[in-house]
XYZ file of C-alpha atoms in Angstrom:
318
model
C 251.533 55.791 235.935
C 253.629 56.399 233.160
C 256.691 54.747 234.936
C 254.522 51.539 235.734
C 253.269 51.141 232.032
C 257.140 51.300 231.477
C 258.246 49.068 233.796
C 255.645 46.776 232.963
C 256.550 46.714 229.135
C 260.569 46.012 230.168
C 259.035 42.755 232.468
C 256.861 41.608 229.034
C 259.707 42.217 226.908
C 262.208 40.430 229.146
C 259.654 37.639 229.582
C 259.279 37.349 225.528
C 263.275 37.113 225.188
C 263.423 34.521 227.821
C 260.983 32.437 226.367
C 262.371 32.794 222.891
C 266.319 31.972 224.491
C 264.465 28.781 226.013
C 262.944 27.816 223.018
C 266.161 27.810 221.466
C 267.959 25.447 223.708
C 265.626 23.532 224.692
C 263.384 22.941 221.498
C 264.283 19.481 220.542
C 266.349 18.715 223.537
C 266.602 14.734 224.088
C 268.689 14.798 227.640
C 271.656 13.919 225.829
C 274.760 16.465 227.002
C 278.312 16.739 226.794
C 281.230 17.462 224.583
C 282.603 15.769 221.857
C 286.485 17.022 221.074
C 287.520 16.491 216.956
C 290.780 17.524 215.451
C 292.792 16.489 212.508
C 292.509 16.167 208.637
C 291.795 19.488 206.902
C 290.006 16.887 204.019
C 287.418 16.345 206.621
C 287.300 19.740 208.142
C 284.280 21.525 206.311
C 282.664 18.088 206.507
C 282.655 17.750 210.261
C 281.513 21.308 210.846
C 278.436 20.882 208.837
C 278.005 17.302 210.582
C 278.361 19.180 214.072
C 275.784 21.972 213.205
C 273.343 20.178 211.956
C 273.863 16.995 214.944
C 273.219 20.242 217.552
C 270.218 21.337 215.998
C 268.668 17.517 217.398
C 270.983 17.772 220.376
C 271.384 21.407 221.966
C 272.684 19.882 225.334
C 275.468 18.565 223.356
C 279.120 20.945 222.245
C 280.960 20.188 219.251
C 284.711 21.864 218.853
C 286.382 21.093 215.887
C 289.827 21.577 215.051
C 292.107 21.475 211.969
C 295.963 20.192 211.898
C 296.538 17.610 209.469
C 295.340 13.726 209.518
C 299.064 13.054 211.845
C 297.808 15.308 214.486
C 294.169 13.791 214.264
C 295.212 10.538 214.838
C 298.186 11.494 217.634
C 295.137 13.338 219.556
C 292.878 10.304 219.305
C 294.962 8.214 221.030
C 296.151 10.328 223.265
C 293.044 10.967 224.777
C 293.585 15.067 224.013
C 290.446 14.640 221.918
C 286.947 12.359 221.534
C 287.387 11.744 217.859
C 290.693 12.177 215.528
C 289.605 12.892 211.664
C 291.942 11.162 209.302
C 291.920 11.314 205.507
C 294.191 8.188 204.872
C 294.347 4.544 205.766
C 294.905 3.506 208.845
C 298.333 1.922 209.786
C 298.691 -1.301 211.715
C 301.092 0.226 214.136
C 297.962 2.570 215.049
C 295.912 0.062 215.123
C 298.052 -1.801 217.541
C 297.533 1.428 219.851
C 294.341 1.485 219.713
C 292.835 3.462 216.821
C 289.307 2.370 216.076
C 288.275 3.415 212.442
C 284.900 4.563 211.077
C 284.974 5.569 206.988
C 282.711 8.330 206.837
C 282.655 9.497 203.216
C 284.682 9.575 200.271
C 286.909 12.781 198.901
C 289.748 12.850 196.123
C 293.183 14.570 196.426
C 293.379 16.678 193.274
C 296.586 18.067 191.526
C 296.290 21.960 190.862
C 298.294 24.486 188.885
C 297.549 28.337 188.719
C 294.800 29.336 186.657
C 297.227 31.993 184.293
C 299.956 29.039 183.863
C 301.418 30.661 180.708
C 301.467 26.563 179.336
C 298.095 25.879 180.332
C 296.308 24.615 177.464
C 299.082 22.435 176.136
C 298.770 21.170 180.178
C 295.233 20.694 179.808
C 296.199 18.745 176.429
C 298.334 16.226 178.055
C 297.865 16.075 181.551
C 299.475 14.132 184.273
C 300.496 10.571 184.513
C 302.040 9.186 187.415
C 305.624 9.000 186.115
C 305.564 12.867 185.165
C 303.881 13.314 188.636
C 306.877 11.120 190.415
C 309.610 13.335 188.857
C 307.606 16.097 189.494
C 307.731 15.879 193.432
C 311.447 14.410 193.098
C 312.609 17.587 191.509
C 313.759 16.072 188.504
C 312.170 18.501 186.819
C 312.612 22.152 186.222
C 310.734 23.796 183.264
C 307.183 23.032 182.316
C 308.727 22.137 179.365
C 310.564 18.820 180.912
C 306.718 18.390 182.109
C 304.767 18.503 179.075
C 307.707 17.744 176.649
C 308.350 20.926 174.781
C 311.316 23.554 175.015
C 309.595 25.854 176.808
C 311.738 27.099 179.314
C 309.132 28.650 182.024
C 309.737 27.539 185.610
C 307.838 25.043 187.049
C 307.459 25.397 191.322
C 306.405 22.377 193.204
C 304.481 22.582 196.169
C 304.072 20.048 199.009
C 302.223 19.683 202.417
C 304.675 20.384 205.554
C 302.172 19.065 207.844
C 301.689 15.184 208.395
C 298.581 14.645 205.960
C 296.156 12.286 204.122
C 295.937 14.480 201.377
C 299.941 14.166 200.617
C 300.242 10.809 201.615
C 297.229 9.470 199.490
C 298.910 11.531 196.663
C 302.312 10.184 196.872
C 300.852 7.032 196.867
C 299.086 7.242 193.518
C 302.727 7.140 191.993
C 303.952 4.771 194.670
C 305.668 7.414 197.064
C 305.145 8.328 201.258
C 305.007 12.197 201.833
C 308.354 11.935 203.562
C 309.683 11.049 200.003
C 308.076 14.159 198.204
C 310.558 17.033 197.400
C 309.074 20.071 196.880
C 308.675 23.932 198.409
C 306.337 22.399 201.707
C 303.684 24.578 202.494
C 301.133 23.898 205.975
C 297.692 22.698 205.681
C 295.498 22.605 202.826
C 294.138 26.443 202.794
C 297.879 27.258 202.671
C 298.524 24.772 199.509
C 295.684 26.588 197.749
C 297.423 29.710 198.183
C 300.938 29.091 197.537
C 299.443 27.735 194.024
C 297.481 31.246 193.589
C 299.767 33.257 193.558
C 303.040 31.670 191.966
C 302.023 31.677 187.959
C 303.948 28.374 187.430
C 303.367 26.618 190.752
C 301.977 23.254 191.037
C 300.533 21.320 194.080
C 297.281 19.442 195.098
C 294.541 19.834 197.317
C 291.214 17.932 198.399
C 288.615 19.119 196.206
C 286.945 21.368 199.370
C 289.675 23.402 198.622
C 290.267 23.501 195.242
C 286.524 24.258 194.639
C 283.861 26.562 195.758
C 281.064 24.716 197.508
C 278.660 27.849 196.667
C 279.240 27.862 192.790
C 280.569 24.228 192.246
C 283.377 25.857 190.508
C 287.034 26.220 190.877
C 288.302 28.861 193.071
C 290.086 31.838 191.311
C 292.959 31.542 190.475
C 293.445 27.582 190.533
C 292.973 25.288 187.554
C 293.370 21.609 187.850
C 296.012 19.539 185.881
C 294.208 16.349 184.469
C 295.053 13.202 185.367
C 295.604 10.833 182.460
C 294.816 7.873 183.728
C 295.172 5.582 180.683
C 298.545 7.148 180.272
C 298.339 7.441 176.301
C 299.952 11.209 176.301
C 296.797 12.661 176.361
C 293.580 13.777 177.910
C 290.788 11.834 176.433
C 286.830 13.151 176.872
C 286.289 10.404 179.391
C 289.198 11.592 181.498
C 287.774 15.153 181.106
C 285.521 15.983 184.339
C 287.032 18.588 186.636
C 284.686 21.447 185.349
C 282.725 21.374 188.593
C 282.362 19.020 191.851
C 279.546 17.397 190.464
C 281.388 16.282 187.323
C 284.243 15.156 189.643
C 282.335 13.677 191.643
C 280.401 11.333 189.292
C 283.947 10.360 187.894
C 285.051 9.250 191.189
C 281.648 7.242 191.736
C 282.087 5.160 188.944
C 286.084 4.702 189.045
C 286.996 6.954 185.946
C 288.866 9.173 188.901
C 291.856 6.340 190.127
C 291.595 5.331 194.002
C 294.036 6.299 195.213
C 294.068 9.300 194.994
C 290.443 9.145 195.737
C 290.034 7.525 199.514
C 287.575 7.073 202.258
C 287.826 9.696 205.065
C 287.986 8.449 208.932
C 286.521 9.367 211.986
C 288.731 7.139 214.341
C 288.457 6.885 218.240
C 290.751 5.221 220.920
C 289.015 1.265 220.963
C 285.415 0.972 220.294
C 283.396 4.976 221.575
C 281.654 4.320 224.898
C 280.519 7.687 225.453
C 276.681 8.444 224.922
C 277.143 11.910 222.824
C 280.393 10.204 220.560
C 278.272 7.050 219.964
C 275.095 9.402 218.771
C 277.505 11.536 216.535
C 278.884 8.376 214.432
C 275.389 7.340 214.534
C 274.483 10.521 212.720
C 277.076 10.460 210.701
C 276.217 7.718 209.088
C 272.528 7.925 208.699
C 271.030 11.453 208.546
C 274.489 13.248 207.877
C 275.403 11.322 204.638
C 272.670 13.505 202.721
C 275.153 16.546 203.545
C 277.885 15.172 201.547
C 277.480 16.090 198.275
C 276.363 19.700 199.196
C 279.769 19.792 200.716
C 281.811 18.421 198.263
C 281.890 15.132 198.819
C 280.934 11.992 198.108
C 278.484 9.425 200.596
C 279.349 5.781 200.949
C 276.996 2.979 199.602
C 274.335 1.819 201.518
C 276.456 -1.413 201.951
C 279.011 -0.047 203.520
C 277.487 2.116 205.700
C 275.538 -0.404 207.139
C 278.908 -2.280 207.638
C 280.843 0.579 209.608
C 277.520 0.776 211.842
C 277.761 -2.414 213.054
C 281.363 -1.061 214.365
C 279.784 1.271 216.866
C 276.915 -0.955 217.562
């Protein structure tokens, strides 16, 4: 008897589990399956992973594998056919649009310039900022104290850091003071957790980052050990209280809503395919994208696209 009552409690329990696993994966199943393949821009990365949890939570049936690399390899993959969907954080070139590429702006998202937090010139920094000539020399390594950078004698160092991988982020910089990443000259580092890092720990380095990376998505806040360099975009020699908005995303983020933040190097981010996406599950993904998944943006650091022009790149998949 006892053995029965045991073996009978195993078959409930196993029963209960089963039913719970099926509830799981089958809960608000549609019929739509597959796979859908991203790789690319580390500007879009934390974006698409939120995009592809959420998207699964509608359609279990369907996988979503995302991979970093840098905007080059997103767009390389794309047409190649090694992937569904190539994420790119820059504008599209006509020579890959002559191949093929198919471009869907998903969101918005700003390249930022960084310095370490304990920068032993920091508040004279934070006095004068950054204007694009500074920023040009800068990355040409015309410049080798903070002092040449914020026009004093101090003699500290100043490191310059650049991206080694083929990126949005570096090429949307450069082009803020009318440069291609090819032309930057600076210590290159890969990918944009690896910028971030180089900047923490060197005292006088100097680099830039999307703002995913430059600020914690949790707190709103910088990460330790980074502090932004302002951008003075009037170029008058100083920082004025309009120009003064980095304390957290939201505060950026307002900025680069109503243009006080320059474009570039604020941009719209890219989903792009190879010609017009034919499959089901891809089709349903842009879909989301731009509908349902725009309300994730700001949670994730960044920044949704008007209603106008979301309507407009729907039309594109239509």
């Amino acid at each position: 008897m006892k053995k029965f009552l045991l073996l009978l409690i195993g078959i409930m329990l196993l029963t209960d589990c089963a039913s719970k696993s099926g509830k799981e994966t089958t809960g608000t199943d549609d019929g739509l399956t597959g796979t859908i393949q991203l790789s690319g821009a580390f500007a879009l990365y934390p974006m698409a992973v939120r995009w592809g949890e959420e998207f699964r939570k509608l359609h279990p049936g369907v996988k979503v594998d995302i991979s970093g690399g840098g905007a080059g390899k997103g767009i390389t993959d794309a047409l190649s056919g090694v992937v569904d969907i190539g994420m790119v954080s820059r504008e599209i070139y006509p020579e890959e649009i002559n191949k093929g590429a198919y471009p869907i702006a998903t969101v918005k998202d700003a390249v930022i310039p960084v310095i370490n937090a304990n920068n032993p010139e920091r508040e004279a920094i934070n006095r004068i900022g950054l204007k694009r000539e500074t920023a040009a020399k800068l990355w040409n390594k015309e410049y080798a104290t903070w002092g040449d950078v914020i026009g004093t004698s101090a003699t500290v160092p100043v490191h310059v850091f650049t991206r080694s991988d083929a990126c949005g982020a570096a090429e949307t910089f450069a082009a803020w003071f009318g440069r291609k990443q090819e032309n930057l000259k600076a210590t290159a580092v890969f990918g944009d957790p690896g910028l971030a890092a180089a900047v923490q720990k060197d005292r006088v380095g100097i680099g830039f980052n999307n703002i995913a990376y430059a600020y914690d998505q949790k707190t709103k806040k910088l990460f330790d050990g980074l502090a932004i360099i302002p951008i003075d975009v009037n170029e008058n020699g100083r920082i004025d209280p309009e120009e003064d908005f980095y304390e957290t995303t939201e505060t950026l983020i307002e900025a680069i809503n109503d243009g006080r933040y320059p474009s570039p190097p604020a941009r719209d981010l890219y989903l792009v395919t190879k010609g017009k996406p034919m499959k089901p599950e891809v089709i349903a993904f842009m879909e989301y994208v731009l509908t349902e998944g725009q309300e994730y943006a700001g949670e994730t650091g960044y920044i949704r696209l008007s209603e106008e022009k979301l309507q407009i790149e729907l039309t594109k998949i239509k």
